[in-house]
Each structure stands twice: as structure tokens, then as C-alpha cells.
Amino acid sequence: MESGMPLSGRQRALIRESWQRVSGSPEQHGLVLFTRLFDLDPDLLPLFQYNCKQFSSPQECLSAPEFLDHVRKVMLVIDAAVSHLENLSCLEEYLCNLGKKHQAVGVKVESFSTVGESLLYMLEKCLGTAFSSDVQEAWSKFYGAVVKAMRQGWDTLPEGD
Ligand code: HEM
């Protein structure tokens, strides 16, 4: 995911416009994202355990109230980042801590690329023909910046970073 260059004004506008269409029903769209995520990487399923109980299938996980809370939390973080597009750095400390928490529950930093793919998939499903290559590029860059901040929370990053 590209994250080097700052977002242009047009890219920020594209992100805001497209997020408006998603944010009206966050749980529904968040479920599209996580359904795709488990399709792409079923090994992420065991990381979600509530009261030490493992889910036996993605379907069971996707309908558990605790997991639905996580879906809403993810959408809220993205919503907060979209609200701070002009100044993402004010969320850096929060995102770094969020990265730390994810490392603590066993998430590998590499899995956030698969989350990015699933996010783009969800946007495409929601936006249809409005999901242009410009919209895709803007979201890739934006998500890259969010993940860059979360990565700071990992103690040891994979080789080459
Ligand atoms: C590989 C994908 C992910 C996995 C496996 C994962 C897993 C988890 C787990 C197991 C927890 C603790 C239990 C819970 O609160 O439900 C958690 C908490 C949380 N996750 Fe994730 N997560 C993932 C991606 C994300 C993403 C992309 C975001 C936001 C951008 C996010 C935001 C949060 C938040 C806000 C919390 C609550 C942290 C707190 O308690 O302060 N997660 N996650």
C-alpha cells in the first residue's frame, strides 16, 4: 500500500464522499469487510476469542455480539481517521497504542495488508461504478497512512522495514 506522498485535496474529497455512503450503515459494511477478510485468511479466526471460547466457523464469529462490537470499533476508527484527514498526526499516538494492543492479542503486522485488501473490496461492493481507480488510489494511500501509524506499536517489525 502506498503511503509516502500526502493526500491531495481531491483525494481527501474522494475519501470523504465515498465514506459518506459507507458510514450510514457501518455494521453492514464492516461485516462485508470481515467476511472477505476471513475468506482471504481463515487463520485470523482463532484470534477472536471472547471468554476463552473459540469460534468453530467464520459464520459463528460474524454473528457473535462481541465480534459485532469489534466490527463497530473498526468502523469507528476509520470514521475518526476520515474526520481527521487534514491532520492524521493527531491520531498517531492512539493508533500506535492500538497497534500495541493488536500485537498483544497475536495479530501479525502483515495481516493489515489483508485488512486493506478487504477494505477496498468492501468499498467496491458498496460504491459500485463510483469506485473509480482514483477512489481506490486515494483509499490505498489513506489506509497506508493509518497502518503506518499502527505499525509503530509493534515492538519488532519484520525484516526489511
Ligand atoms: C487482522 C485484523 C484484526 C484482528 C485479528 C483484530 C483483533 C482484535 C482483537 C482480538 C481485539 C480484542 C477484543 C475486542 O475488542 O474485540 C481487538 C480490539 C480492537 N480492535 Fe482489532 N483486530 C483487527 C483489525 C482491526 C482494525 C483494522 C482496527 C481499526 C482500524 C481495529 C480496531 C480495534 C479496536 C478499536 C479495538 C479495541 C481496543 C481497546 O480495547 O482499546 N482492529 N482487535
PDB file of N, CA and C in Angstrom, residues 13 18 26 33 41 48 63 80 85 92 95 114 127 129 131-132 140 144 146-147 157:
ATOM      1  N   ALA A  13     -11.221  14.759  -0.733  1.00  0.00           N
ATOM      2  CA  ALA A  13     -12.643  14.911  -1.072  1.00  0.00           C
ATOM      3  C   ALA A  13     -13.234  13.570  -1.511  1.00  0.00           C
ATOM      4  N   SER A  18     -16.891   9.162  -0.517  1.00  0.00           N
ATOM      5  CA  SER A  18     -17.163   7.724  -0.576  1.00  0.00           C
ATOM      6  C   SER A  18     -17.480   7.183   0.823  1.00  0.00           C
ATOM      7  N   PRO A  26     -22.619   1.247   9.220  1.00  0.00           N
ATOM      8  CA  PRO A  26     -21.262   0.741   9.466  1.00  0.00           C
ATOM      9  C   PRO A  26     -21.201  -0.760   9.724  1.00  0.00           C
ATOM     10  N   LEU A  33     -16.557  -6.381   5.014  1.00  0.00           N
ATOM     11  CA  LEU A  33     -15.095  -6.339   5.139  1.00  0.00           C
ATOM     12  C   LEU A  33     -14.570  -7.601   5.836  1.00  0.00           C
ATOM     13  N   ASP A  41      -8.028 -14.961   4.626  1.00  0.00           N
ATOM     14  CA  ASP A  41      -7.108 -15.512   5.626  1.00  0.00           C
ATOM     15  C   ASP A  41      -7.872 -16.133   6.809  1.00  0.00           C
ATOM     16  N   PHE A  48      -9.870 -14.157  17.381  1.00  0.00           N
ATOM     17  CA  PHE A  48     -11.054 -13.602  18.036  1.00  0.00           C
ATOM     18  C   PHE A  48     -11.608 -14.629  19.013  1.00  0.00           C
ATOM     19  N   SER A  63     -21.528 -13.581  13.675  1.00  0.00           N
ATOM     20  CA  SER A  63     -22.829 -13.265  14.276  1.00  0.00           C
ATOM     21  C   SER A  63     -22.744 -13.116  15.795  1.00  0.00           C
ATOM     22  N   ALA A  80     -13.057   8.037  12.493  1.00  0.00           N
ATOM     23  CA  ALA A  80     -12.267   9.081  13.167  1.00  0.00           C
ATOM     24  C   ALA A  80     -11.133   9.529  12.250  1.00  0.00           C
ATOM     25  N   LEU A  85      -8.682  13.814   8.318  1.00  0.00           N
ATOM     26  CA  LEU A  85      -7.867  13.668   7.107  1.00  0.00           C
ATOM     27  C   LEU A  85      -6.814  14.765   6.960  1.00  0.00           C
ATOM     28  N   GLU A  92      -1.959   9.796  15.805  1.00  0.00           N
ATOM     29  CA  GLU A  92      -0.810   8.883  15.782  1.00  0.00           C
ATOM     30  C   GLU A  92      -0.629   8.096  17.078  1.00  0.00           C
ATOM     31  N   LEU A  95      -3.309   5.492  17.456  1.00  0.00           N
ATOM     32  CA  LEU A  95      -3.136   4.382  16.509  1.00  0.00           C
ATOM     33  C   LEU A  95      -1.937   3.513  16.881  1.00  0.00           C
ATOM     34  N   THR A 114      -3.880  -7.589   4.392  1.00  0.00           N
ATOM     35  CA  THR A 114      -5.096  -8.327   4.016  1.00  0.00           C
ATOM     36  C   THR A 114      -6.342  -7.536   4.446  1.00  0.00           C
ATOM     37  N   LEU A 127     -19.781   0.934  -3.359  1.00  0.00           N
ATOM     38  CA  LEU A 127     -19.822   2.089  -4.260  1.00  0.00           C
ATOM     39  C   LEU A 127     -20.156   1.713  -5.695  1.00  0.00           C
ATOM     40  N   THR A 129     -20.060   1.396  -9.454  1.00  0.00           N
ATOM     41  CA  THR A 129     -19.286   2.067 -10.505  1.00  0.00           C
ATOM     42  C   THR A 129     -18.607   3.344  -9.990  1.00  0.00           C
ATOM     43  N   PHE A 131     -16.696   3.414  -7.606  1.00  0.00           N
ATOM     44  CA  PHE A 131     -15.372   3.016  -7.110  1.00  0.00           C
ATOM     45  C   PHE A 131     -14.380   3.095  -8.275  1.00  0.00           C
ATOM     46  N   SER A 132     -13.956   4.308  -8.575  1.00  0.00           N
ATOM     47  CA  SER A 132     -13.037   4.531  -9.704  1.00  0.00           C
ATOM     48  C   SER A 132     -11.609   4.222  -9.279  1.00  0.00           C
ATOM     49  N   SER A 140      -6.145   3.643  -0.831  1.00  0.00           N
ATOM     50  CA  SER A 140      -4.923   2.862  -0.578  1.00  0.00           C
ATOM     51  C   SER A 140      -3.903   3.722   0.164  1.00  0.00           C
ATOM     52  N   GLY A 144      -2.851   3.225   3.999  1.00  0.00           N
ATOM     53  CA  GLY A 144      -1.412   3.047   4.228  1.00  0.00           C
ATOM     54  C   GLY A 144      -0.917   3.945   5.358  1.00  0.00           C
ATOM     55  N   VAL A 146      -2.751   5.130   7.856  1.00  0.00           N
ATOM     56  CA  VAL A 146      -3.311   4.641   9.134  1.00  0.00           C
ATOM     57  C   VAL A 146      -2.474   3.461   9.632  1.00  0.00           C
ATOM     58  N   VAL A 147      -2.161   2.537   8.713  1.00  0.00           N
ATOM     59  CA  VAL A 147      -1.387   1.351   9.115  1.00  0.00           C
ATOM     60  C   VAL A 147       0.036   1.742   9.533  1.00  0.00           C
ATOM     61  N   LEU A 157       9.496  -5.076  14.139  1.00  0.00           N
ATOM     62  CA  LEU A 157       8.859  -5.138  12.827  1.00  0.00           C
ATOM     63  C   LEU A 157       9.566  -6.176  11.970  1.00  0.00           C
TER      64      LEU A 157
END
